[in-house]
CSV table of C-alpha atoms in Angstrom, one decimal:
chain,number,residue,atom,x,y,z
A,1,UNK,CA,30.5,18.9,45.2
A,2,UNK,CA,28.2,19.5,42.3
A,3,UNK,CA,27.0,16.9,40.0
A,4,UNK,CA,29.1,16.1,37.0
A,5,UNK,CA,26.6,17.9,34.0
A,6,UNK,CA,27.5,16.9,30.5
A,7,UNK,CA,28.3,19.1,27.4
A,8,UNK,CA,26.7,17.4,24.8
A,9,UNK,CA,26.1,18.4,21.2
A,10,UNK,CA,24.7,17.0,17.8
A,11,UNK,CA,27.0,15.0,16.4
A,12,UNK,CA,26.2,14.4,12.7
A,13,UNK,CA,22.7,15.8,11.3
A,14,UNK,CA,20.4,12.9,11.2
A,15,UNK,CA,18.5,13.0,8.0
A,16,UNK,CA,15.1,11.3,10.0
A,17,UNK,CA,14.9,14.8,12.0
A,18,UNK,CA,14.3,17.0,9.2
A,19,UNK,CA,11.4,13.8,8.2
A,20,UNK,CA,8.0,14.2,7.5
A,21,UNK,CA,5.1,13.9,10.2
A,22,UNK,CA,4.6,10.6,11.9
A,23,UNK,CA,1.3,10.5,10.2
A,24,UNK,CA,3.4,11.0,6.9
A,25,UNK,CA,5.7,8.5,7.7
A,26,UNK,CA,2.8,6.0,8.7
A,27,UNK,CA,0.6,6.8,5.4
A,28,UNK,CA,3.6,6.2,3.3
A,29,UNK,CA,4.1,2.8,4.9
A,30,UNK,CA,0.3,1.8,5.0
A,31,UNK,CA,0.2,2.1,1.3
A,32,UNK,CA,3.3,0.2,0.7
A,33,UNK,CA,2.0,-2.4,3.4
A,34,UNK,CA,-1.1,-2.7,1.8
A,35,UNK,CA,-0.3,-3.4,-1.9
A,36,UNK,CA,1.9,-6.2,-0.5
A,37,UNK,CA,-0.5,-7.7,1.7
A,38,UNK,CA,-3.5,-7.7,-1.2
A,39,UNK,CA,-0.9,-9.0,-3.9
A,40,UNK,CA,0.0,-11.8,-1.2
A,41,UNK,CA,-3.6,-12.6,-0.3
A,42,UNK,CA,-4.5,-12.4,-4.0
A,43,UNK,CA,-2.0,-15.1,-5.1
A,44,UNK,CA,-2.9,-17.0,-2.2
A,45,UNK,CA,-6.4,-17.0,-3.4
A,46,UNK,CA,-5.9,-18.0,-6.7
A,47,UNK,CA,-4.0,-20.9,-5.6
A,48,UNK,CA,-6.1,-22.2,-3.6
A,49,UNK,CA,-8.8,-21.1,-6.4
A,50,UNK,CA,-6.9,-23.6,-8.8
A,51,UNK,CA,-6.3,-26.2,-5.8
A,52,UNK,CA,-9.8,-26.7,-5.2
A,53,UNK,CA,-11.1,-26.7,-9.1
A,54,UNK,CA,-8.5,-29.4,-9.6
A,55,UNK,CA,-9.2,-31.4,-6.9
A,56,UNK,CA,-12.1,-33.3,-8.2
A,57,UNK,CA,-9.8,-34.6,-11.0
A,58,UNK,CA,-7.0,-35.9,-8.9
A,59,UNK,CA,-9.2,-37.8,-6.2
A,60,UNK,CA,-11.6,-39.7,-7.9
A,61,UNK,CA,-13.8,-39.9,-4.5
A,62,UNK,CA,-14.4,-36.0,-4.6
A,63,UNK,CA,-16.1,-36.0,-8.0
A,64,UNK,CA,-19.8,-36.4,-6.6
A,65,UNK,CA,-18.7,-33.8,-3.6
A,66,UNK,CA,-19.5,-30.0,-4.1
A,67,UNK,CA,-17.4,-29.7,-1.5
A,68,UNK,CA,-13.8,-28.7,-3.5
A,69,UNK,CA,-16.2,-26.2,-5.8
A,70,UNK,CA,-17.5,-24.3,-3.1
A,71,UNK,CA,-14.3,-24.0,-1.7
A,72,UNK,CA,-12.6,-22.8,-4.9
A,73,UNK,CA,-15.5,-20.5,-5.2
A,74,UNK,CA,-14.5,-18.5,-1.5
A,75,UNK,CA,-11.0,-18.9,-3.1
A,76,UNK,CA,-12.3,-16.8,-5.8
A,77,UNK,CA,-14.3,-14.1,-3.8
A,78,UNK,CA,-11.4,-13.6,-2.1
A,79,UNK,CA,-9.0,-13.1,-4.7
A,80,UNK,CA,-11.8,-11.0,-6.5
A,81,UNK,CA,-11.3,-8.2,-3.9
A,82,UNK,CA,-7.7,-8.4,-3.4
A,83,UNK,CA,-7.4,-7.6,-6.7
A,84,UNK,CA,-10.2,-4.9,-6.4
A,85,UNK,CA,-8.2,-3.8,-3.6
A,86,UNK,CA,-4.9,-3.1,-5.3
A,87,UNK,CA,-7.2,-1.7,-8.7
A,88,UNK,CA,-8.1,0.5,-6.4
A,89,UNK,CA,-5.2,1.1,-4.3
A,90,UNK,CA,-3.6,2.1,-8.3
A,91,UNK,CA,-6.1,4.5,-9.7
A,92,UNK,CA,-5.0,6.0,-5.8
A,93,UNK,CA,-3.2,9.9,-7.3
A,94,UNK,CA,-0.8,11.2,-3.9
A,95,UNK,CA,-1.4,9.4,-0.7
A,96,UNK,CA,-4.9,10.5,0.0
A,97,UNK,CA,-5.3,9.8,4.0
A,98,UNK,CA,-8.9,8.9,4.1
A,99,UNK,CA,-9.6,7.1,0.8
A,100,UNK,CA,-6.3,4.5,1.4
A,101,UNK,CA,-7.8,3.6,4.9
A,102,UNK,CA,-11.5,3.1,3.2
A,103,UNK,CA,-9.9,0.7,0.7
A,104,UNK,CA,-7.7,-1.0,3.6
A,105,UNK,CA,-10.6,-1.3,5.9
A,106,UNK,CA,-13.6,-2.2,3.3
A,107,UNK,CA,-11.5,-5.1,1.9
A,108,UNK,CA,-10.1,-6.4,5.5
A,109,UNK,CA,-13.7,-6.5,6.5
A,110,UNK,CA,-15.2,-8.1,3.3
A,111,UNK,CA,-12.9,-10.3,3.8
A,112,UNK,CA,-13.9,-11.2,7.4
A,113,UNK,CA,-17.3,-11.3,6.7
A,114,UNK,CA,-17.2,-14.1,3.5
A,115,UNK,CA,-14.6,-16.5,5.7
A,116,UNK,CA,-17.7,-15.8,8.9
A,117,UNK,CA,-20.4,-16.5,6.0
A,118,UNK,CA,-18.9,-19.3,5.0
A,119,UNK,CA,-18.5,-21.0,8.3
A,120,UNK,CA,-22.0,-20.5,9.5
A,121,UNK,CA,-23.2,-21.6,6.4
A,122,UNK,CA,-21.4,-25.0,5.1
A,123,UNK,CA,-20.0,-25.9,8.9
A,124,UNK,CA,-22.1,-24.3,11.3
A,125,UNK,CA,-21.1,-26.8,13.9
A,126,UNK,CA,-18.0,-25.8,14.3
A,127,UNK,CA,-16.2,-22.7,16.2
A,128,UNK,CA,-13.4,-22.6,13.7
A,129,UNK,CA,-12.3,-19.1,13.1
A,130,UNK,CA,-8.9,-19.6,11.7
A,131,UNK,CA,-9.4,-17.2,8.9
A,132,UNK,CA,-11.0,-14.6,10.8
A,133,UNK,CA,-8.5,-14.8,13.7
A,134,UNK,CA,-5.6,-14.7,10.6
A,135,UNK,CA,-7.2,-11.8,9.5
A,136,UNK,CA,-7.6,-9.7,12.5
A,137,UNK,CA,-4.4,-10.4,13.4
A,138,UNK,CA,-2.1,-9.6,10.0
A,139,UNK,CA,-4.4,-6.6,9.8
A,140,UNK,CA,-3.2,-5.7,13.8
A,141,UNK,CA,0.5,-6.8,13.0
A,142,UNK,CA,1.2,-5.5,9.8
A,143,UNK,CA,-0.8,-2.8,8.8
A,144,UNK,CA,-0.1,0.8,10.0
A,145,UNK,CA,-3.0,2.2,10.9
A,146,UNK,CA,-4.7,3.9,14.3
A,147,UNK,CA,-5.8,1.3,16.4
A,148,UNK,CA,-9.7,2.5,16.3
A,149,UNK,CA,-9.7,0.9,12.9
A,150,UNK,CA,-8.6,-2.3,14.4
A,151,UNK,CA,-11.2,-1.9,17.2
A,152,UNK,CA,-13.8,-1.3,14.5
A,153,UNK,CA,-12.9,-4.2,12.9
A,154,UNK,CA,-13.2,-6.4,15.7
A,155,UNK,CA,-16.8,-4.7,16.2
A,156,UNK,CA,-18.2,-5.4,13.0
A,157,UNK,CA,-16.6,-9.0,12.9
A,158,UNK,CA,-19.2,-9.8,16.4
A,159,UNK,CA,-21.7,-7.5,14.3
A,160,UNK,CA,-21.7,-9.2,11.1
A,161,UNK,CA,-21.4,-13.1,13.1
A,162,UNK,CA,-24.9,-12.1,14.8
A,163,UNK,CA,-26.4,-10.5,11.8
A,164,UNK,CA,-25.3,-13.5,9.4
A,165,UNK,CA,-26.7,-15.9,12.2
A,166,UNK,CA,-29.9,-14.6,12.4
A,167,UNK,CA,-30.5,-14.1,8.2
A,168,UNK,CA,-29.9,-18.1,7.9
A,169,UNK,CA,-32.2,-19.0,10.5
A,170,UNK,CA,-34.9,-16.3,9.4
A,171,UNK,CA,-34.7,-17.2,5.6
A,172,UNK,CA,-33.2,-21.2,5.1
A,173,UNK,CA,-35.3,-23.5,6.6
A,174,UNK,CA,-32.6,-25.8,6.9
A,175,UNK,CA,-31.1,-23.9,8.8
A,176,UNK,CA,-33.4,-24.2,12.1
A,177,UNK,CA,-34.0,-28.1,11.0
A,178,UNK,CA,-30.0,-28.5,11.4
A,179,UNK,CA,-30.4,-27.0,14.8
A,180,UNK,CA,-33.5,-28.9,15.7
A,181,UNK,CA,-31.4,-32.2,15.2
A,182,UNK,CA,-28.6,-31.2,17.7
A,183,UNK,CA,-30.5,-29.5,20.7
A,184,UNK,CA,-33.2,-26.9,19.4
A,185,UNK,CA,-33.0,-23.4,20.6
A,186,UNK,CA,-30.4,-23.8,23.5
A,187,UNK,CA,-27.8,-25.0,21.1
A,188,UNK,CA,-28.1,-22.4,18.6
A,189,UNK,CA,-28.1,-20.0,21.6
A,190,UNK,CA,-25.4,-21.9,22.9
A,191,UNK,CA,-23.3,-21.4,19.6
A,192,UNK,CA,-24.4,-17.9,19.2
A,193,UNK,CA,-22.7,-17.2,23.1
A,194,UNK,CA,-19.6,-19.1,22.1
A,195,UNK,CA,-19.1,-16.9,18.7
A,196,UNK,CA,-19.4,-13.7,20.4
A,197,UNK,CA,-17.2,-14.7,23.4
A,198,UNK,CA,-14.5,-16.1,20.4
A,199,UNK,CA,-14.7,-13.1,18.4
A,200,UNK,CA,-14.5,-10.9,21.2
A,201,UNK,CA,-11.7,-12.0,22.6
A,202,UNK,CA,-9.7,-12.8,19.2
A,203,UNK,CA,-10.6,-8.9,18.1
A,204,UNK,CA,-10.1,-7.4,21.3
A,205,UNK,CA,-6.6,-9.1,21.5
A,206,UNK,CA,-6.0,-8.0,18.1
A,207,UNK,CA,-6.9,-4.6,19.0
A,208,UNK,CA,-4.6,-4.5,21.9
A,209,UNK,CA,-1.2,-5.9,19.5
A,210,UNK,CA,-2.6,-3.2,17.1
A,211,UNK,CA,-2.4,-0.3,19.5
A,212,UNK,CA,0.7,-1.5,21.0
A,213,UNK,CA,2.5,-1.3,17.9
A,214,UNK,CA,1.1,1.7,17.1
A,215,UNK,CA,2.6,3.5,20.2
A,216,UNK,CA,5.9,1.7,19.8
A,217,UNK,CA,5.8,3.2,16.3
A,218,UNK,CA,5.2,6.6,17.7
A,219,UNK,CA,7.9,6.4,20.0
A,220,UNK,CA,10.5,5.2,17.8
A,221,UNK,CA,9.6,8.1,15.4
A,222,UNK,CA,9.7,10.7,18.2
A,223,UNK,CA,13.4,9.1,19.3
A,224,UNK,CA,14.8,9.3,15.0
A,225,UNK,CA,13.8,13.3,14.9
A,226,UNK,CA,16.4,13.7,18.6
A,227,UNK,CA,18.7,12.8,16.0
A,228,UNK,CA,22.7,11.9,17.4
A,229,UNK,CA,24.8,13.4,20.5
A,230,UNK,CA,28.4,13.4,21.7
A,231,UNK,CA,29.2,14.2,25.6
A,232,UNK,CA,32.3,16.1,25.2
A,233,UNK,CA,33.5,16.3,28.9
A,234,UNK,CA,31.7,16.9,32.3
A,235,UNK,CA,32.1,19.9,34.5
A,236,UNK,CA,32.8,18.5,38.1
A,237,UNK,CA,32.6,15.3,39.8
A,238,UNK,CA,31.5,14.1,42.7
């Protein structure tokens, strides 16, 4: 006996299959993604901006630190190119594809490289990447875009880490004297291995959730445009 075969029809015309491109669909939402995420980050900024300028009055032991003021004054780079970001991301006439993934890109990885600066230069002890790592991965999670922009993110991260590494020890001779104190050479080398192998792995992880997502996105679109069916009846049994 033959195999039952199904009659099957559209049922009700599905508005998503007469939709734009998936790269249409994916612009749209990248633009709409990205104003919220520089609006978020540029609030976010400003109080800690106002957290760190303030904190000197409230704690009388922080008056003689410089510590709260240099911290308020990342806080305010940081809010300074959100909000160039989303000046930008304005004056934007249409949904021009190349120039909305410039401005993404170019303020993710300012960004990056301010909270790496920073790090190097006022702790460069430690191997905490928690803004970097937050970064790469709201950047992988939330915004849009093909994952080679994540990948050369991650890239330039490593890039910039070496690159920032070697100015301070060319051009601040404290610098080399902090290393000097705590090992010479084979600890600065030592860090230098650790921060690549932390980067690495934090970008190359982001990279993967980024082009996970991405296909996931590309599959779901694919399965709105099929639209709905009905099976009617089947023609024989078995």
């Amino acid at each position: 006996m033959a195999n039952p075969r199904p009659i099957i029809e559209r049922a009700i015309p599905d508005r998503h299959s007469t939709s734009g491109s998936f790269q249409d669909e994916q612009l749209e939402l990248l633009w709409k993604r990205c104003r919220l995420l520089f609006l978020t980050g540029l609030v976010l900024s400003l109080i800690g901006f106002g957290i760190g300028w303030l904190l000197p009055s409230l704690d009388p032991s922080l008056q003689s630190s410089l510590e709260p003021y240099r911290w308020a004054t990342e806080a305010l780079l940081h809010a300074v190119s959100f909000a160039v970001a989303l000046g930008l991301l304005c004056l934007l006439c249409g949904r021009d594809r190349q120039y909305l993934h410039a401005v993404a890109f170019g303020t993710i990885a300012f960004n990056v490289v301010l909270d790496i600066y920073n790090t190097l230069a006022f702790h460069p002890a430690t191997d905490a990447y928690f803004g970097v790592s937050l970064l790469l991965f709201l950047s992988a999670a939330f915004i849009p875009w093909r994952p080679r922009y994540q990948i050369a993110l991650a890239a330039s991260a490593v890039v910039w880490f070496l690159m920032l590494q070697g100015i301070l020890y060319s051009f601040f001779p404290e610098y080399p004297a902090f290393w000097m104190e705590r090992g010479g050479a084979e600890a600065f080398r030592n860090h230098n291995i650790w921060g690549v192998v932390s980067l690495s792995v934090l970008g190359g992880t982001s990279a993967f959730v980024s082009r996970t997502l991405y296909a996931l996105a590309k599959s779901a679109h694919k399965a709105k445009r099929l639209g709905k069916y009905l099976i009617h009846e089947e023609i024989g049994g078995g």
